[in-house]
Every structure is written in C-alpha cells, then in structure tokens.
PDB file of C-alpha atoms and ligand atoms in Angstrom:
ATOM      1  CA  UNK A   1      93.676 116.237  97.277  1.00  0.00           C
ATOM      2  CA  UNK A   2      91.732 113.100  97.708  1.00  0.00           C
ATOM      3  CA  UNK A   3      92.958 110.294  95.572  1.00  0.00           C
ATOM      4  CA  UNK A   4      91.039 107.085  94.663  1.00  0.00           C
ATOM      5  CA  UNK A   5      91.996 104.164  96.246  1.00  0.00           C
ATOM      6  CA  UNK A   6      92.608 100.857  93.582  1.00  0.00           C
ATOM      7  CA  UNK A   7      91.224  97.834  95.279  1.00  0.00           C
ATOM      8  CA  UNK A   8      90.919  94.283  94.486  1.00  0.00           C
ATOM      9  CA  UNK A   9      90.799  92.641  92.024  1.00  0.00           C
ATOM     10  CA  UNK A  10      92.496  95.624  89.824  1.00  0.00           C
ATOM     11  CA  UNK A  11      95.423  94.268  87.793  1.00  0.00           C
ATOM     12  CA  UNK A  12      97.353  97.499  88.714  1.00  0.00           C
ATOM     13  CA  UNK A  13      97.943  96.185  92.742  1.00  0.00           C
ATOM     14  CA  UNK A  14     100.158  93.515  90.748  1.00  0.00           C
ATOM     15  CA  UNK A  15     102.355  95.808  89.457  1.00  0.00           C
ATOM     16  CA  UNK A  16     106.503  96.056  90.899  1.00  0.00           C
ATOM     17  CA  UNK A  17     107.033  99.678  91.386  1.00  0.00           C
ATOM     18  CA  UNK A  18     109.742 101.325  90.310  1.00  0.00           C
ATOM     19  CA  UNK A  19     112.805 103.347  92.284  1.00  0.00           C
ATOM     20  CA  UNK A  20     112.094 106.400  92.934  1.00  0.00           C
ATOM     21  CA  UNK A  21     114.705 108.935  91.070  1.00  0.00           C
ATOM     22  CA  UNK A  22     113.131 112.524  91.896  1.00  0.00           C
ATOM     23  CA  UNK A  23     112.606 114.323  95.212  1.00  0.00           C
ATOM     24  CA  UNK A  24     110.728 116.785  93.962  1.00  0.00           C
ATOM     25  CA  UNK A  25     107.923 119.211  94.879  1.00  0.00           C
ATOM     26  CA  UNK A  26     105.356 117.147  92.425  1.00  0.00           C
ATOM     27  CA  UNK A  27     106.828 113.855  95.184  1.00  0.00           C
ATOM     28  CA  UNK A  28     106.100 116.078  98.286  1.00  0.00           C
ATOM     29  CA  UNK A  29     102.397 116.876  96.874  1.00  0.00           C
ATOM     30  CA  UNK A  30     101.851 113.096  95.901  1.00  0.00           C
ATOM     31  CA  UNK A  31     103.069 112.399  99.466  1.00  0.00           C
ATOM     32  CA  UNK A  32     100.789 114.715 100.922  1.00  0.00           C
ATOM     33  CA  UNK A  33      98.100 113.697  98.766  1.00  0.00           C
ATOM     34  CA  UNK A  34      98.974 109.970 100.136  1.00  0.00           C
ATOM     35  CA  UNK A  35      98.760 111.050 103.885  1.00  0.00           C
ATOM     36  CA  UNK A  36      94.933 112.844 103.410  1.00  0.00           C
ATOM     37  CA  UNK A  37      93.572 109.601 101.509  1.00  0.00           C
ATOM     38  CA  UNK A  38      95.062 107.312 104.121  1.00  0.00           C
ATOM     39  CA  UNK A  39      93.515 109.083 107.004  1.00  0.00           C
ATOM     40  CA  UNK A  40      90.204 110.118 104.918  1.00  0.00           C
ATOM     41  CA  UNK A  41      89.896 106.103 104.552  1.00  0.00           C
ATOM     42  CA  UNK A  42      90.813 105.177 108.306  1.00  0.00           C
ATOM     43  CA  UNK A  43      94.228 103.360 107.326  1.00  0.00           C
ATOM     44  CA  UNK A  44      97.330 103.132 109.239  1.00  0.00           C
ATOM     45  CA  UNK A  45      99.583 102.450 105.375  1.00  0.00           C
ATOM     46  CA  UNK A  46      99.243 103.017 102.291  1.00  0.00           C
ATOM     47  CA  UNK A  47     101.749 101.995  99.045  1.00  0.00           C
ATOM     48  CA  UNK A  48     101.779 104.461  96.244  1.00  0.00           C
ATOM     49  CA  UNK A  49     100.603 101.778  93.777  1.00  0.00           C
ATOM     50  CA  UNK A  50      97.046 101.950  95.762  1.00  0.00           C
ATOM     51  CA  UNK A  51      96.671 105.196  94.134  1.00  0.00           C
ATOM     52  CA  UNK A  52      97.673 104.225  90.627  1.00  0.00           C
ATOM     53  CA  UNK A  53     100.740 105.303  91.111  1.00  0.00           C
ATOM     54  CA  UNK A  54     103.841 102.236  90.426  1.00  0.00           C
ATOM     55  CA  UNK A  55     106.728 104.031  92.447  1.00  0.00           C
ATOM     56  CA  UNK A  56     108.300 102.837  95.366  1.00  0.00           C
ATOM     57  CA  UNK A  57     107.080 104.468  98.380  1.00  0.00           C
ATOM     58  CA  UNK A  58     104.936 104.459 100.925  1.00  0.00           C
ATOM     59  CA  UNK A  59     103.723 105.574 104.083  1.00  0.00           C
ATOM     60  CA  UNK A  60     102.938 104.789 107.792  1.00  0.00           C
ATOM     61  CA  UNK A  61     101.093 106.482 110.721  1.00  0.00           C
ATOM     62  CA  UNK A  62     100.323 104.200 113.681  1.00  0.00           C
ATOM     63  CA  UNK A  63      98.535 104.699 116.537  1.00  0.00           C
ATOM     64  CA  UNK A  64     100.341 106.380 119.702  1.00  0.00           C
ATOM     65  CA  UNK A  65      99.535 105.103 123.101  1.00  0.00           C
ATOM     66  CA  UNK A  66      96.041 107.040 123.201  1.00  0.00           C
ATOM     67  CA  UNK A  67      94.566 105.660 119.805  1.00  0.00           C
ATOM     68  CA  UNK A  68      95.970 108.870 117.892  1.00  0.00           C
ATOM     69  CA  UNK A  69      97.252 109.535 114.622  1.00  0.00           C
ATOM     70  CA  UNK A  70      99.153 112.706 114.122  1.00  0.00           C
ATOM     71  CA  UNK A  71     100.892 114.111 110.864  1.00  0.00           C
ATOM     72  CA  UNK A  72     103.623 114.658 113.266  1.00  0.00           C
ATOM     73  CA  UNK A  73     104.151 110.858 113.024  1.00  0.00           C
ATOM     74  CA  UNK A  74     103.681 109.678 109.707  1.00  0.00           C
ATOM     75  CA  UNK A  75     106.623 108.123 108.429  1.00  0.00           C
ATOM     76  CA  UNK A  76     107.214 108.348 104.821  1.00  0.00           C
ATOM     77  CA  UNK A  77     109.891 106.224 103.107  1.00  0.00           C
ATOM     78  CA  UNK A  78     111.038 105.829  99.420  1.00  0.00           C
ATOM     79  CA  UNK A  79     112.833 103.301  98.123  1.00  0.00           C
ATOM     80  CA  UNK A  80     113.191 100.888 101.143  1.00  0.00           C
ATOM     81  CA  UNK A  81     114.991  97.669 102.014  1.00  0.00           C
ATOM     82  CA  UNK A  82     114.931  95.545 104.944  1.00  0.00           C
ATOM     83  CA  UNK A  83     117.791  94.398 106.820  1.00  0.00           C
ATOM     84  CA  UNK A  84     118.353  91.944 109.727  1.00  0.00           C
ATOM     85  CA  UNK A  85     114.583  90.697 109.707  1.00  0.00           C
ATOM     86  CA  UNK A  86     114.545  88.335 113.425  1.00  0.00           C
ATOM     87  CA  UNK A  87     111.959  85.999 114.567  1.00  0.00           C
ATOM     88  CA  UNK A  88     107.812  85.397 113.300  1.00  0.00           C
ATOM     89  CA  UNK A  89     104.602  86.691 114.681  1.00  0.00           C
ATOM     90  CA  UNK A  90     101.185  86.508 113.784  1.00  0.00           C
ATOM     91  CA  UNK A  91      98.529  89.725 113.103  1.00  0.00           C
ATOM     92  CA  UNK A  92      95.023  89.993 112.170  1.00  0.00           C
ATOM     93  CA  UNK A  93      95.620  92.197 109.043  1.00  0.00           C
ATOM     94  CA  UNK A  94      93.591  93.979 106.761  1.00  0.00           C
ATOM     95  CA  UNK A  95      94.300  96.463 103.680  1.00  0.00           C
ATOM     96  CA  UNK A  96      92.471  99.343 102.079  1.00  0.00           C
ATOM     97  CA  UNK A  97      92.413  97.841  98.759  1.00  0.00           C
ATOM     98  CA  UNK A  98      90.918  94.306 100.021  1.00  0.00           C
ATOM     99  CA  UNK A  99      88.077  96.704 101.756  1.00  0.00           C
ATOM    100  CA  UNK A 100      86.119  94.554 104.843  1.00  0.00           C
ATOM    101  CA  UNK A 101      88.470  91.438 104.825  1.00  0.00           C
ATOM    102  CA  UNK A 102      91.001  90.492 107.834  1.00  0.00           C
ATOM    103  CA  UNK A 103      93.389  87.462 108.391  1.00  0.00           C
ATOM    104  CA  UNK A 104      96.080  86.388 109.771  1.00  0.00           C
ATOM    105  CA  UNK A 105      99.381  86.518 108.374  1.00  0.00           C
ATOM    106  CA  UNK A 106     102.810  85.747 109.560  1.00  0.00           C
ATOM    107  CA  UNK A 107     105.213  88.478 109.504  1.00  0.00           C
ATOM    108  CA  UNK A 108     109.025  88.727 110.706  1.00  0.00           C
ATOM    109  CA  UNK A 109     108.974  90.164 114.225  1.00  0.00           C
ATOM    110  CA  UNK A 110     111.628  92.813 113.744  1.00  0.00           C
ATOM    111  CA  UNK A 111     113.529  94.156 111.583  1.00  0.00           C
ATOM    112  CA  UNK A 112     116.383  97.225 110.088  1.00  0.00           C
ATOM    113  CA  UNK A 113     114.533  99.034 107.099  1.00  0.00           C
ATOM    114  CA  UNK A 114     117.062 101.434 105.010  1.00  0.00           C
ATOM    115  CA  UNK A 115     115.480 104.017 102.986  1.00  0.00           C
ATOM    116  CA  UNK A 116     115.143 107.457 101.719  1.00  0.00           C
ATOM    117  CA  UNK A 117     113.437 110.504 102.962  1.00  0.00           C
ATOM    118  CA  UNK A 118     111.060 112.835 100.664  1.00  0.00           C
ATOM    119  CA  UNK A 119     114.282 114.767 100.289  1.00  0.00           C
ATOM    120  CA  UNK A 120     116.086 111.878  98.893  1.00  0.00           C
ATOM    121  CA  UNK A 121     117.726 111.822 102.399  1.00  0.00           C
ATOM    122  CA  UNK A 122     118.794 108.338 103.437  1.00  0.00           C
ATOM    123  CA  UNK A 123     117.165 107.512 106.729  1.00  0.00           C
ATOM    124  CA  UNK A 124     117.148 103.912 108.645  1.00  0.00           C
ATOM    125  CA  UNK A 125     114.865 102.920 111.626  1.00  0.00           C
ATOM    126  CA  UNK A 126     114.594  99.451 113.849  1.00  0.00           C
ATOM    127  CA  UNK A 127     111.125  98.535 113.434  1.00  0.00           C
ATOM    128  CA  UNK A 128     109.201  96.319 115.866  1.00  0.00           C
ATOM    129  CA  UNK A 129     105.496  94.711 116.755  1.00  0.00           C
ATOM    130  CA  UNK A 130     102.770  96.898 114.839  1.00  0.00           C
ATOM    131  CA  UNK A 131     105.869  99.201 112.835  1.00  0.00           C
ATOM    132  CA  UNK A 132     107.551  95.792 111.612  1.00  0.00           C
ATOM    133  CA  UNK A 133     104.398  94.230 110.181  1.00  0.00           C
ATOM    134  CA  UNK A 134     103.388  97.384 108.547  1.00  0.00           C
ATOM    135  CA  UNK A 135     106.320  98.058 106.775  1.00  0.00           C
ATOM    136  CA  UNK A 136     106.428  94.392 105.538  1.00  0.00           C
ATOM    137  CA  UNK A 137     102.656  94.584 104.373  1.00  0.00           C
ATOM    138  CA  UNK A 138     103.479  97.982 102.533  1.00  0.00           C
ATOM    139  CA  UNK A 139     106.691  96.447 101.365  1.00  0.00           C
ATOM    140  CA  UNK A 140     105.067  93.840  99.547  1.00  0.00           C
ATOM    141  CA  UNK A 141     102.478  96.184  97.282  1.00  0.00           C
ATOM    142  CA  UNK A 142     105.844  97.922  95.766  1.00  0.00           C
ATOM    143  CA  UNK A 143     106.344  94.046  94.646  1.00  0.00           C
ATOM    144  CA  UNK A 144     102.687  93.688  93.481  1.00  0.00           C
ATOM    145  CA  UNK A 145     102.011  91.178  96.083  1.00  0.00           C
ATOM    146  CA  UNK A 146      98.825  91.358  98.495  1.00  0.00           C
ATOM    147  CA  UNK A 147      98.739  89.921 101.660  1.00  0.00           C
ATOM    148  CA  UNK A 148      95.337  87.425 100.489  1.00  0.00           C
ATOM    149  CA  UNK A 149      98.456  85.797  98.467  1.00  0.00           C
ATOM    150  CA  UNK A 150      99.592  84.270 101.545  1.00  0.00           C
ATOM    151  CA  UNK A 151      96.528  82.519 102.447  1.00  0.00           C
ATOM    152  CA  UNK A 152      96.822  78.641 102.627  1.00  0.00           C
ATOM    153  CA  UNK A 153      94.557  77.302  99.833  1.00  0.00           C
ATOM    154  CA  UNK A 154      91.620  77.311 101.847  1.00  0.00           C
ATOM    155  CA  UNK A 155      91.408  80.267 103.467  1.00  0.00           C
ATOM    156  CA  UNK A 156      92.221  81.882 100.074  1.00  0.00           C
ATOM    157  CA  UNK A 157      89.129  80.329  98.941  1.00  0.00           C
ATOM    158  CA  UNK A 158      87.008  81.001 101.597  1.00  0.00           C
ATOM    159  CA  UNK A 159      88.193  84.694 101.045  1.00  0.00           C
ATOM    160  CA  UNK A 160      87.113  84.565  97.362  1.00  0.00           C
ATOM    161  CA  UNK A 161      84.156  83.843  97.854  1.00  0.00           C
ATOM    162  CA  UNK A 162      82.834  86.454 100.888  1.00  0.00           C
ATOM    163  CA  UNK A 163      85.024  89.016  98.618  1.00  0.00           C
ATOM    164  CA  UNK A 164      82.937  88.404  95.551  1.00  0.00           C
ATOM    165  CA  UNK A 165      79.629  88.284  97.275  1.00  0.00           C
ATOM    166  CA  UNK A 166      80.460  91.265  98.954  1.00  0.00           C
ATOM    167  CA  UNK A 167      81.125  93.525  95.909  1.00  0.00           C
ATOM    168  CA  UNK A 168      77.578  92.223  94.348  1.00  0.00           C
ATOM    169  CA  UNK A 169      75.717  93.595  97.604  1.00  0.00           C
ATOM    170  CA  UNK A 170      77.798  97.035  97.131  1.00  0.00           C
ATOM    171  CA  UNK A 171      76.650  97.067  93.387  1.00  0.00           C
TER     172      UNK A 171
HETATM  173  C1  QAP B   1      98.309  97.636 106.388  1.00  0.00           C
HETATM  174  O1  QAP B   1      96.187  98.512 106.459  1.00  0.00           O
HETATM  175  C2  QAP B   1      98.451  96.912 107.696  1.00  0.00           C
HETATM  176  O2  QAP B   1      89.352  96.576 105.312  1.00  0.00           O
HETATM  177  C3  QAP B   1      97.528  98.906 106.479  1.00  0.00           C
HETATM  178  O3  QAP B   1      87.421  98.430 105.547  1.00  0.00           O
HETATM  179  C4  QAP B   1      97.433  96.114 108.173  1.00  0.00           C
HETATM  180  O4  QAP B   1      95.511 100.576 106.887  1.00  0.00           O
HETATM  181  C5  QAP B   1      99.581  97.008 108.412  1.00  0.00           C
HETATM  182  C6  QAP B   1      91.388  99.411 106.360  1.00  0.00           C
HETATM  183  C7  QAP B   1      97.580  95.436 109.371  1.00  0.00           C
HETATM  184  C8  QAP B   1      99.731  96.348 109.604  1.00  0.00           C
HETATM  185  C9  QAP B   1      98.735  95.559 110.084  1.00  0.00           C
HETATM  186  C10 QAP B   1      91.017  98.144 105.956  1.00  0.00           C
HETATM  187  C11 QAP B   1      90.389 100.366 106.492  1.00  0.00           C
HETATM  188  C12 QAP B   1      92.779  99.782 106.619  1.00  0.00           C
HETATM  189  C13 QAP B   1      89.693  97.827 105.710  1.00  0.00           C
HETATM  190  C14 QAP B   1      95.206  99.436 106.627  1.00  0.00           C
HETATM  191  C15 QAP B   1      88.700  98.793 105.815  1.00  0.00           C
HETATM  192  C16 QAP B   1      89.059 100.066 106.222  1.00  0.00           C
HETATM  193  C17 QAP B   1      93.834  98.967 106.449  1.00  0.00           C
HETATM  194 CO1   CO B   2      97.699  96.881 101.804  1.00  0.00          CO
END
C-alpha cells in the first residue's frame, strides 16, 4: 500500500519517535508499506514519521554499482544508535518531505550503527560514504529534526523563500 508522504512545513516531521516495542506482522506490513512509497517516490530513505507514523525506524536502499535499487538490499533498522562516528564530509542532500530542495550538509564520515531487525533481532553494520550520511539524515527525523535545520542563517533563508514560492506555483 501506498502511503502519503508528510512534507514540510507539517508540525508532525518535528515529532521524537518513540522505541519501537513490537515486531509484529502489523511492523512487517508498515515496513513493507515503507519500502513501496520510498521507491514509488524515487528515494533512497525514508523515517517512519514521513508517513505519520512517530516510531523509530527507518529504512535504506542505495544504489549498487549500476544505479540499481533492489528489495534484496534495503536495509531496515528499528531502534538505532550510532557508535564510533570518525571524521566530516560534505553531501548535496535532499529529502522527500522538503520535495525539490538540495544542500549541503556536513555529516560524520563513518560510523558503527546498533540496531534491531524487523524481528526484533539485534543487528550492527559499519557504515561509510553514501550508507553513513543516510543513516545520519534518517537518524535525525526519529528526533524531529530536518536537515534545512542545519542551514547557516542565510542559506536557511534563502531556502524559505524558493520553498514557499514553490508550493504557491504547485497550488
Ligand atoms: C535522505 O533522501 C538522503 O527533493 C534520503 O524531489 C539524502 O531519498 C540520504 C527525493 C541525501 C543521503 C543523502 C528528494 C526525491 C529523495 C526530492 C531522499 C525529490 C524527490 C530524497
Ligand atoms: Co529526510
């Protein structure tokens, strides 16, 4: 099932999500939901609060080597927490609830991230380059943050301003 996707400004992308206590069949189908509204909208993450939905999980698919996006590797973690975050870089990001915006933001470089499976399983993964800045992106929605928060003054400025002339022309 298709689910709508909140975008901003909705009050509900400020929302902290809460821990996830059930690995249940109604998770999987949420999950599953998730993963056909992600790739319906052409997105590479997606945080369950982007749905409506303030519980803490999310989930990944990036790009293999030839452009692709499989079901085969979508990651999908509940409850997560980073650990050993090393170094900075910078990448042009963008999010499906901030539709036709894109900026730079500075990310840690790598990182351990220690979560559960949709079984309640608990999984861990190194992340690095495109895996690391997703995870911190999607990381941030479960604490009602949005990456336009990060924006120097100016920027964030600049950004409310294209933003809001860009939802008149869609009206
Ligand atoms: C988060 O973002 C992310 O504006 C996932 O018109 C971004 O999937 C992680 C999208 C950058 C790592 C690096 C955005 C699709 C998708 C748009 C997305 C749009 C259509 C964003
Ligand atoms: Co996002």
């Amino acid at each position: 099932m298709m689910l709508k996707i909140v975008t901003y400004p909705d009050k509900l992308l400020k929302l902290r999500s809460k821990t996830v206590e059930h690995f249940d069949n109604e998770l999987h189908a949420f999950l599953d939901d998730m993963f056909e509204t992600m790739m319906s909208s052409n997105g590479i993450g997606l945080a369950a609060i982007q749905v409506a939905r303030p519980i803490r999980a999310l989930i990944l698919c990036i790009p293999d080597e030839e452009g692709e996006q499989t079901k085969e590797n979508v990651l999908e973690i509940v409850n997560p927490v980073i650990h050993a975050p090393k170094g900075l870089t910078t990448y042009q990001e963008g999010c499906l609830s901030v539709p036709g915006f894109y900026e730079d933001i500075e990310r840690f470089e790598s990182l351990t991230l220690h979560y559960q499976n949709r079984h309640g399983e608990a999984c861990s993964l190194d992340a690095s380059e495109l895996l690391a800045i997703a995870i911190q992106h999607e990381m941030d929605h479960l604490e009602g943050k949005l990456f336009i928060e990060k924006l120097t003054y100016n920027r964030r400025k600049k950004f409310e301003k294209e933003y809001k002339r860009a939802l008149k022309e869609k009206k």
